[in-house]
GROMACS .gro file of C-alpha atoms in nm:
model
  396
    1UNK     CA    1  -0.290  10.869  22.586
    2UNK     CA    2  -0.586  11.053  22.752
    3UNK     CA    3  -0.495  11.315  23.016
    4UNK     CA    4  -0.569  11.183  23.374
    5UNK     CA    5  -0.840  11.461  23.417
    6UNK     CA    6  -1.012  11.380  23.092
    7UNK     CA    7  -1.009  11.026  23.168
    8UNK     CA    8  -1.191  11.085  23.507
    9UNK     CA    9  -1.467  11.282  23.312
   10UNK     CA   10  -1.493  11.055  23.018
   11UNK     CA   11  -1.524  10.757  23.270
   12UNK     CA   12  -1.817  10.950  23.457
   13UNK     CA   13  -2.010  11.044  23.150
   14UNK     CA   14  -1.955  10.745  22.923
   15UNK     CA   15  -2.284  10.584  23.026
   16UNK     CA   16  -2.467  10.912  22.940
   17UNK     CA   17  -2.291  10.961  22.595
   18UNK     CA   18  -2.343  10.580  22.522
   19UNK     CA   19  -2.701  10.608  22.593
   20UNK     CA   20  -2.732  10.927  22.381
   21UNK     CA   21  -2.490  10.853  22.101
   22UNK     CA   22  -2.758  10.738  21.835
   23UNK     CA   23  -2.950  11.057  21.860
   24UNK     CA   24  -2.615  11.258  21.866
   25UNK     CA   25  -2.497  11.064  21.549
   26UNK     CA   26  -2.841  11.127  21.381
   27UNK     CA   27  -2.832  11.507  21.443
   28UNK     CA   28  -2.466  11.516  21.350
   29UNK     CA   29  -2.529  11.377  21.017
   30UNK     CA   30  -2.825  11.624  20.963
   31UNK     CA   31  -2.592  11.902  21.050
   32UNK     CA   32  -2.288  11.771  20.845
   33UNK     CA   33  -2.505  11.733  20.523
   34UNK     CA   34  -2.703  12.068  20.578
   35UNK     CA   35  -2.361  12.242  20.569
   36UNK     CA   36  -2.194  12.021  20.306
   37UNK     CA   37  -2.453  11.861  20.094
   38UNK     CA   38  -2.161  11.734  19.863
   39UNK     CA   39  -2.064  11.477  20.131
   40UNK     CA   40  -2.394  11.326  20.114
   41UNK     CA   41  -2.397  11.339  19.746
   42UNK     CA   42  -2.058  11.228  19.653
   43UNK     CA   43  -1.900  11.063  19.965
   44UNK     CA   44  -2.137  10.892  20.207
   45UNK     CA   45  -2.342  10.587  20.117
   46UNK     CA   46  -2.708  10.731  20.089
   47UNK     CA   47  -2.840  10.368  20.137
   48UNK     CA   48  -2.657  10.335  20.452
   49UNK     CA   49  -2.783  10.681  20.573
   50UNK     CA   50  -3.141  10.592  20.481
   51UNK     CA   51  -3.146  10.260  20.678
   52UNK     CA   52  -2.934  10.408  20.981
   53UNK     CA   53  -2.645  10.170  20.979
   54UNK     CA   54  -2.380  10.435  20.929
   55UNK     CA   55  -2.514  10.624  21.229
   56UNK     CA   56  -2.477  10.293  21.442
   57UNK     CA   57  -2.116  10.247  21.310
   58UNK     CA   58  -2.034  10.596  21.420
   59UNK     CA   59  -2.196  10.560  21.748
   60UNK     CA   60  -2.015  10.242  21.804
   61UNK     CA   61  -1.664  10.348  21.691
   62UNK     CA   62  -1.670  10.652  21.930
   63UNK     CA   63  -1.780  10.483  22.240
   64UNK     CA   64  -1.561  10.171  22.193
   65UNK     CA   65  -1.238  10.398  22.143
   66UNK     CA   66  -1.346  10.599  22.450
   67UNK     CA   67  -1.400  10.283  22.657
   68UNK     CA   68  -1.064  10.150  22.540
   69UNK     CA   69  -0.893  10.474  22.646
   70UNK     CA   70  -1.031  10.448  23.008
   71UNK     CA   71  -1.003  10.067  23.051
   72UNK     CA   72  -0.687  10.007  22.896
   73UNK     CA   73  -0.459  10.325  22.905
   74UNK     CA   74  -0.187  10.330  22.647
   75UNK     CA   75  -0.363  10.088  22.408
   76UNK     CA   76  -0.625  10.121  22.137
   77UNK     CA   77  -0.881   9.906  21.955
   78UNK     CA   78  -0.652   9.820  21.670
   79UNK     CA   79  -0.892   9.614  21.464
   80UNK     CA   80  -1.142   9.879  21.450
   81UNK     CA   81  -0.920  10.146  21.383
   82UNK     CA   82  -0.748   9.951  21.112
   83UNK     CA   83  -1.093   9.886  20.939
   84UNK     CA   84  -1.192  10.228  20.945
   85UNK     CA   85  -0.869  10.361  20.809
   86UNK     CA   86  -0.897  10.121  20.516
   87UNK     CA   87  -1.236  10.226  20.442
   88UNK     CA   88  -1.154  10.584  20.477
   89UNK     CA   89  -0.846  10.534  20.233
   90UNK     CA   90  -1.063  10.363  19.979
   91UNK     CA   91  -1.294  10.687  19.980
   92UNK     CA   92  -1.007  10.941  19.959
   93UNK     CA   93  -1.086  11.086  20.300
   94UNK     CA   94  -0.865  11.376  20.384
   95UNK     CA   95  -0.726  11.530  20.715
   96UNK     CA   96  -0.930  11.843  20.659
   97UNK     CA   97  -1.269  11.641  20.665
   98UNK     CA   98  -1.192  11.546  21.033
   99UNK     CA   99  -1.223  11.917  21.126
  100UNK     CA  100  -1.541  11.954  20.948
  101UNK     CA  101  -1.676  11.633  21.126
  102UNK     CA  102  -1.549  11.764  21.467
  103UNK     CA  103  -1.739  12.081  21.439
  104UNK     CA  104  -2.072  11.930  21.342
  105UNK     CA  105  -2.034  11.648  21.586
  106UNK     CA  106  -1.979  11.874  21.883
  107UNK     CA  107  -2.253  12.082  21.797
  108UNK     CA  108  -2.487  11.788  21.792
  109UNK     CA  109  -2.332  11.686  22.131
  110UNK     CA  110  -2.407  12.029  22.273
  111UNK     CA  111  -2.777  12.009  22.152
  112UNK     CA  112  -2.851  11.651  22.281
  113UNK     CA  113  -2.663  11.674  22.616
  114UNK     CA  114  -2.780  12.034  22.694
  115UNK     CA  115  -2.666  12.157  23.037
  116UNK     CA  116  -2.477  11.828  23.070
  117UNK     CA  117  -2.234  11.934  22.821
  118UNK     CA  118  -2.018  12.158  23.033
  119UNK     CA  119  -1.681  12.293  22.943
  120UNK     CA  120  -1.508  12.017  23.119
  121UNK     CA  121  -1.723  11.730  22.944
  122UNK     CA  122  -1.652  11.892  22.601
  123UNK     CA  123  -1.288  11.926  22.654
  124UNK     CA  124  -1.265  11.569  22.764
  125UNK     CA  125  -1.461  11.421  22.469
  126UNK     CA  126  -1.274  11.663  22.238
  127UNK     CA  127  -0.943  11.505  22.348
  128UNK     CA  128  -1.097  11.153  22.283
  129UNK     CA  129  -1.223  11.257  21.935
  130UNK     CA  130  -0.876  11.396  21.831
  131UNK     CA  131  -0.703  11.110  21.978
  132UNK     CA  132  -0.902  10.891  21.747
  133UNK     CA  133  -0.882  11.116  21.441
  134UNK     CA  134  -0.496  11.146  21.479
  135UNK     CA  135  -0.459  10.775  21.503
  136UNK     CA  136  -0.667  10.727  21.179
  137UNK     CA  137  -0.492  11.002  21.014
  138UNK     CA  138  -0.156  10.840  21.076
  139UNK     CA  139  -0.288  10.509  20.931
  140UNK     CA  140  -0.451  10.658  20.643
  141UNK     CA  141  -0.133  10.867  20.544
  142UNK     CA  142   0.063  10.536  20.561
  143UNK     CA  143  -0.201  10.355  20.324
  144UNK     CA  144  -0.198  10.653  20.080
  145UNK     CA  145   0.181  10.671  20.070
  146UNK     CA  146   0.193  10.292  19.994
  147UNK     CA  147  -0.068  10.325  19.724
  148UNK     CA  148   0.157  10.593  19.578
  149UNK     CA  149  -0.082  10.885  19.626
  150UNK     CA  150   0.033  11.098  19.933
  151UNK     CA  151  -0.231  11.334  19.856
  152UNK     CA  152  -0.509  11.054  19.908
  153UNK     CA  153  -0.627  11.070  19.537
  154UNK     CA  154  -0.607  10.714  19.431
  155UNK     CA  155  -0.866  10.703  19.163
  156UNK     CA  156  -0.777  10.583  18.815
  157UNK     CA  157  -0.992  10.494  18.509
  158UNK     CA  158  -1.043  10.135  18.419
  159UNK     CA  159  -1.209   9.992  18.103
  160UNK     CA  160  -1.438   9.717  18.128
  161UNK     CA  161  -1.291   9.422  17.911
  162UNK     CA  162  -1.531   9.157  18.015
  163UNK     CA  163  -1.856   9.087  18.173
  164UNK     CA  164  -1.973   8.751  18.311
  165UNK     CA  165  -2.308   8.643  18.465
  166UNK     CA  166  -2.223   8.436  18.768
  167UNK     CA  167  -2.599   8.390  18.851
  168UNK     CA  168  -2.911   8.580  18.762
  169UNK     CA  169  -2.840   8.850  19.005
  170UNK     CA  170  -2.454   8.844  19.035
  171UNK     CA  171  -2.216   8.972  18.759
  172UNK     CA  172  -1.856   8.977  18.727
  173UNK     CA  173  -1.650   9.270  18.558
  174UNK     CA  174  -1.304   9.231  18.427
  175UNK     CA  175  -1.129   9.567  18.405
  176UNK     CA  176  -0.781   9.680  18.301
  177UNK     CA  177  -0.621  10.047  18.358
  178UNK     CA  178  -0.711  10.285  18.065
  179UNK     CA  179  -0.347  10.452  18.093
  180UNK     CA  180  -0.210  10.113  17.977
  181UNK     CA  181  -0.007  10.068  18.296
  182UNK     CA  182  -0.005   9.758  18.505
  183UNK     CA  183  -0.268   9.692  18.747
  184UNK     CA  184  -0.207   9.761  19.112
  185UNK     CA  185  -0.071   9.483  19.364
  186UNK     CA  186  -0.323   9.356  19.591
  187UNK     CA  187  -0.383   9.074  19.847
  188UNK     CA  188  -0.662   8.817  19.855
  189UNK     CA  189  -0.925   8.967  20.060
  190UNK     CA  190  -0.880   9.317  19.957
  191UNK     CA  191  -1.156   9.540  19.765
  192UNK     CA  192  -1.162   9.840  19.550
  193UNK     CA  193  -1.403  10.120  19.567
  194UNK     CA  194  -1.600  10.189  19.249
  195UNK     CA  195  -1.736  10.548  19.189
  196UNK     CA  196  -2.030  10.592  18.965
  197UNK     CA  197  -2.231  10.891  18.844
  198UNK     CA  198  -2.606  10.849  18.876
  199UNK     CA  199  -2.901  10.989  18.706
  200UNK     CA  200  -2.945  11.269  18.955
  201UNK     CA  201  -2.564  11.378  18.925
  202UNK     CA  202  -2.446  11.237  19.269
  203UNK     CA  203  -2.110  11.043  19.229
  204UNK     CA  204  -2.188  10.761  19.479
  205UNK     CA  205  -1.910  10.524  19.613
  206UNK     CA  206  -1.923  10.155  19.691
  207UNK     CA  207  -1.671   9.899  19.779
  208UNK     CA  208  -1.630   9.562  19.605
  209UNK     CA  209  -1.412   9.267  19.688
  210UNK     CA  210  -1.158   9.170  19.431
  211UNK     CA  211  -1.228   8.812  19.313
  212UNK     CA  212  -0.945   8.748  19.055
  213UNK     CA  213  -0.592   8.626  19.120
  214UNK     CA  214  -0.367   8.895  19.240
  215UNK     CA  215  -0.103   8.780  18.984
  216UNK     CA  216  -0.342   8.883  18.698
  217UNK     CA  217  -0.288   9.177  18.481
  218UNK     CA  218  -0.640   9.295  18.538
  219UNK     CA  219  -0.897   9.349  18.827
  220UNK     CA  220  -1.207   9.145  18.867
  221UNK     CA  221  -1.499   9.272  19.088
  222UNK     CA  222  -1.815   9.073  19.153
  223UNK     CA  223  -2.141   9.256  19.206
  224UNK     CA  224  -2.481   9.137  19.335
  225UNK     CA  225  -2.784   9.331  19.243
  226UNK     CA  226  -2.942   9.469  19.574
  227UNK     CA  227  -3.334   9.484  19.596
  228UNK     CA  228  -3.553   9.591  19.867
  229UNK     CA  229  -3.554   9.909  20.062
  230UNK     CA  230  -3.335  10.088  19.983
  231UNK     CA  231  -3.220   9.947  19.643
  232UNK     CA  232  -2.858   9.910  19.563
  233UNK     CA  233  -2.800  10.244  19.377
  234UNK     CA  234  -2.459  10.154  19.257
  235UNK     CA  235  -2.470   9.789  19.227
  236UNK     CA  236  -2.776   9.794  19.026
  237UNK     CA  237  -2.655  10.086  18.806
  238UNK     CA  238  -2.349   9.857  18.723
  239UNK     CA  239  -2.588   9.564  18.659
  240UNK     CA  240  -2.816   9.762  18.438
  241UNK     CA  241  -2.575  10.001  18.247
  242UNK     CA  242  -2.218   9.890  18.237
  243UNK     CA  243  -2.101   9.678  17.940
  244UNK     CA  244  -1.772   9.588  17.775
  245UNK     CA  245  -1.580   9.910  17.646
  246UNK     CA  246  -1.729  10.125  17.945
  247UNK     CA  247  -1.484  10.322  18.181
  248UNK     CA  248  -1.524  10.320  18.545
  249UNK     CA  249  -1.336  10.496  18.825
  250UNK     CA  250  -1.166  10.266  19.059
  251UNK     CA  251  -0.975  10.335  19.384
  252UNK     CA  252  -0.641  10.164  19.473
  253UNK     CA  253  -0.704   9.824  19.647
  254UNK     CA  254  -0.750   9.846  20.028
  255UNK     CA  255  -0.866   9.617  20.310
  256UNK     CA  256  -0.734   9.476  20.625
  257UNK     CA  257  -0.883   9.126  20.608
  258UNK     CA  258  -0.634   8.949  20.408
  259UNK     CA  259  -0.522   8.576  20.366
  260UNK     CA  260  -0.232   8.550  20.598
  261UNK     CA  261   0.121   8.395  20.488
  262UNK     CA  262   0.224   8.071  20.641
  263UNK     CA  263   0.175   7.696  20.650
  264UNK     CA  264  -0.085   7.651  20.917
  265UNK     CA  265  -0.447   7.528  20.873
  266UNK     CA  266  -0.716   7.788  20.721
  267UNK     CA  267  -1.093   7.786  20.750
  268UNK     CA  268  -1.270   8.001  20.490
  269UNK     CA  269  -1.650   8.044  20.567
  270UNK     CA  270  -1.878   8.242  20.371
  271UNK     CA  271  -2.254   8.312  20.298
  272UNK     CA  272  -2.433   8.445  20.000
  273UNK     CA  273  -2.224   8.718  19.811
  274UNK     CA  274  -1.968   8.683  20.106
  275UNK     CA  275  -1.819   8.413  19.861
  276UNK     CA  276  -1.636   8.714  19.679
  277UNK     CA  277  -1.317   8.736  19.904
  278UNK     CA  278  -1.316   8.365  19.974
  279UNK     CA  279  -1.285   8.297  19.608
  280UNK     CA  280  -0.995   8.514  19.568
  281UNK     CA  281  -0.837   8.336  19.859
  282UNK     CA  282  -0.899   8.006  19.705
  283UNK     CA  283  -0.758   8.114  19.365
  284UNK     CA  284  -0.457   8.235  19.538
  285UNK     CA  285  -0.403   7.913  19.724
  286UNK     CA  286  -0.429   7.715  19.410
  287UNK     CA  287  -0.211   7.932  19.206
  288UNK     CA  288   0.058   7.931  19.457
  289UNK     CA  289   0.052   7.546  19.505
  290UNK     CA  290  -0.039   7.585  19.866
  291UNK     CA  291  -0.014   7.267  20.077
  292UNK     CA  292  -0.212   7.410  20.362
  293UNK     CA  293  -0.498   7.221  20.528
  294UNK     CA  294  -0.798   7.423  20.419
  295UNK     CA  295  -1.161   7.383  20.526
  296UNK     CA  296  -1.391   7.574  20.271
  297UNK     CA  297  -1.768   7.640  20.399
  298UNK     CA  298  -2.034   7.810  20.216
  299UNK     CA  299  -2.391   7.873  20.277
  300UNK     CA  300  -2.658   7.994  20.037
  301UNK     CA  301  -3.036   8.002  19.950
  302UNK     CA  302  -3.000   7.735  19.683
  303UNK     CA  303  -2.745   7.597  19.405
  304UNK     CA  304  -2.872   7.841  19.162
  305UNK     CA  305  -2.803   8.152  19.376
  306UNK     CA  306  -2.445   8.016  19.476
  307UNK     CA  307  -2.194   8.225  19.274
  308UNK     CA  308  -1.893   8.061  19.176
  309UNK     CA  309  -2.048   7.729  19.262
  310UNK     CA  310  -1.842   7.507  19.007
  311UNK     CA  311  -1.521   7.713  19.049
  312UNK     CA  312  -1.556   7.662  19.444
  313UNK     CA  313  -1.571   7.308  19.388
  314UNK     CA  314  -1.292   7.293  19.124
  315UNK     CA  315  -1.055   7.503  19.339
  316UNK     CA  316  -1.110   7.299  19.653
  317UNK     CA  317  -1.052   6.965  19.444
  318UNK     CA  318  -0.731   7.115  19.304
  319UNK     CA  319  -0.582   7.172  19.674
  320UNK     CA  320  -0.358   6.901  19.819
  321UNK     CA  321  -0.537   6.898  20.150
  322UNK     CA  322  -0.878   7.056  20.138
  323UNK     CA  323  -1.229   6.980  20.196
  324UNK     CA  324  -1.565   7.162  20.107
  325UNK     CA  325  -1.876   7.191  20.305
  326UNK     CA  326  -2.192   7.350  20.152
  327UNK     CA  327  -2.529   7.424  20.305
  328UNK     CA  328  -2.840   7.525  20.117
  329UNK     CA  329  -3.168   7.649  20.256
  330UNK     CA  330  -3.365   7.551  19.964
  331UNK     CA  331  -3.186   7.260  19.781
  332UNK     CA  332  -3.276   7.184  19.422
  333UNK     CA  333  -3.299   6.795  19.354
  334UNK     CA  334  -3.146   6.541  19.600
  335UNK     CA  335  -2.925   6.696  19.879
  336UNK     CA  336  -2.819   6.578  20.230
  337UNK     CA  337  -3.075   6.663  20.506
  338UNK     CA  338  -2.759   6.743  20.742
  339UNK     CA  339  -2.645   7.005  20.489
  340UNK     CA  340  -2.995   7.175  20.457
  341UNK     CA  341  -3.075   7.493  20.637
  342UNK     CA  342  -2.831   7.694  20.842
  343UNK     CA  343  -2.462   7.617  20.860
  344UNK     CA  344  -2.321   7.422  21.149
  345UNK     CA  345  -1.962   7.464  21.204
  346UNK     CA  346  -1.975   7.287  21.537
  347UNK     CA  347  -1.980   6.951  21.344
  348UNK     CA  348  -1.647   7.019  21.157
  349UNK     CA  349  -1.308   6.883  21.272
  350UNK     CA  350  -1.097   7.193  21.301
  351UNK     CA  351  -0.726   7.141  21.346
  352UNK     CA  352  -0.545   7.341  21.634
  353UNK     CA  353  -0.406   7.651  21.507
  354UNK     CA  354  -0.659   7.711  21.244
  355UNK     CA  355  -0.677   8.076  21.121
  356UNK     CA  356  -1.055   8.153  21.011
  357UNK     CA  357  -1.185   8.405  20.759
  358UNK     CA  358  -1.549   8.482  20.758
  359UNK     CA  359  -1.775   8.688  20.537
  360UNK     CA  360  -2.149   8.701  20.494
  361UNK     CA  361  -2.458   8.856  20.667
  362UNK     CA  362  -2.386   8.976  21.021
  363UNK     CA  363  -2.607   8.687  21.179
  364UNK     CA  364  -2.388   8.428  21.003
  365UNK     CA  365  -2.068   8.574  21.107
  366UNK     CA  366  -2.186   8.609  21.485
  367UNK     CA  367  -2.287   8.228  21.491
  368UNK     CA  368  -1.967   8.102  21.303
  369UNK     CA  369  -1.750   8.314  21.543
  370UNK     CA  370  -1.917   8.152  21.831
  371UNK     CA  371  -1.897   7.800  21.708
  372UNK     CA  372  -1.522   7.860  21.611
  373UNK     CA  373  -1.422   7.999  21.938
  374UNK     CA  374  -1.619   7.709  22.126
  375UNK     CA  375  -1.415   7.472  21.900
  376UNK     CA  376  -1.095   7.618  22.034
  377UNK     CA  377  -0.988   7.873  21.758
  378UNK     CA  378  -0.844   8.176  21.920
  379UNK     CA  379  -1.044   8.500  21.921
  380UNK     CA  380  -0.750   8.669  21.739
  381UNK     CA  381  -0.742   8.404  21.477
  382UNK     CA  382  -1.093   8.479  21.357
  383UNK     CA  383  -1.111   8.755  21.086
  384UNK     CA  384  -1.417   8.875  20.936
  385UNK     CA  385  -1.512   9.118  20.642
  386UNK     CA  386  -1.862   9.274  20.637
  387UNK     CA  387  -2.038   9.455  20.347
  388UNK     CA  388  -2.188   9.730  20.545
  389UNK     CA  389  -2.097   9.978  20.803
  390UNK     CA  390  -1.951   9.755  21.082
  391UNK     CA  391  -2.116   9.802  21.435
  392UNK     CA  392  -2.051   9.430  21.507
  393UNK     CA  393  -1.757   9.551  21.733
  394UNK     CA  394  -1.992   9.742  21.941
  395UNK     CA  395  -2.206   9.457  22.013
  396UNK     CA  396  -1.981   9.209  22.169
   0.00000   0.00000   0.00000
């Protein structure tokens, strides 16, 4: 809990820090990478650094945590902390790195705030930082212990045993541990990190949802080619250069957005490549003979870009009590007008007690979230996975 004196200082300065935090974050990363260039090369996503989403996520997390400390003493934003801890564990973040971050972050704060960064202000925000850091370290230590790697090194070599094209720009890789041991246990909705050496020598890391069945003796990831500015360094490298027989470094499975146990109704809503955690959830429901009420929703550009289209339909058809709803922006051939364009969950009949899982572009998930809450789904029963640094929590 934040001390009373620091709470007063943070409450008084939060508007100023919140207004300057984007500039603070930008200077922080500049300082950090100047001091430790290997972190930019081998740990942080260079694409997210280039487009600024990493800075937005850092800024959002710090101010959200600080606001929670002063508005609801004794509590913390659990969802945000859990999400960050799982992401950190998938990267192998260590306790020592928090000290490196602190030094560069507070140097940036001093530069941006100038005379406003008095000793009292720095002490108060230092307390905020270490409360957040210690909370994350505690969570990450538990995740590492559960993965059997208390030192934080969960990396393991996997051989690619199969490669399947799902669409023209989506590929699934089937992988088995090189050491001959069993594949790790995981839950539907989780992901693994993949570490790839790029032509310039960087060892960049990206996370990909597991798309198989947790009972399989191998791991499957499904990767979409990323075009545009910036292009997907790791995803496109996997597409262009990884074939059967090649070896990849994978982390243990992590991720806090997992299909809950129980018998209540469930809604799975995805858009584009957001179908990857959903297909694993559907596979698990079918494999376990689930009798839950399932509403499966997907939105895509067209049938030809809809990865796992045939399997999506088959899996929903194999469940005892399930229905599928699909929208396409550009249908190919005859297609219902009411299912053309953006998805509309408001027209669905959603049973009381439904637990919802969302994955897709932020705009899709925000609108789906709004419609579900309006339909009576509890805020705490709406879970989402996002394939970029998560600043959504800072926006509302």
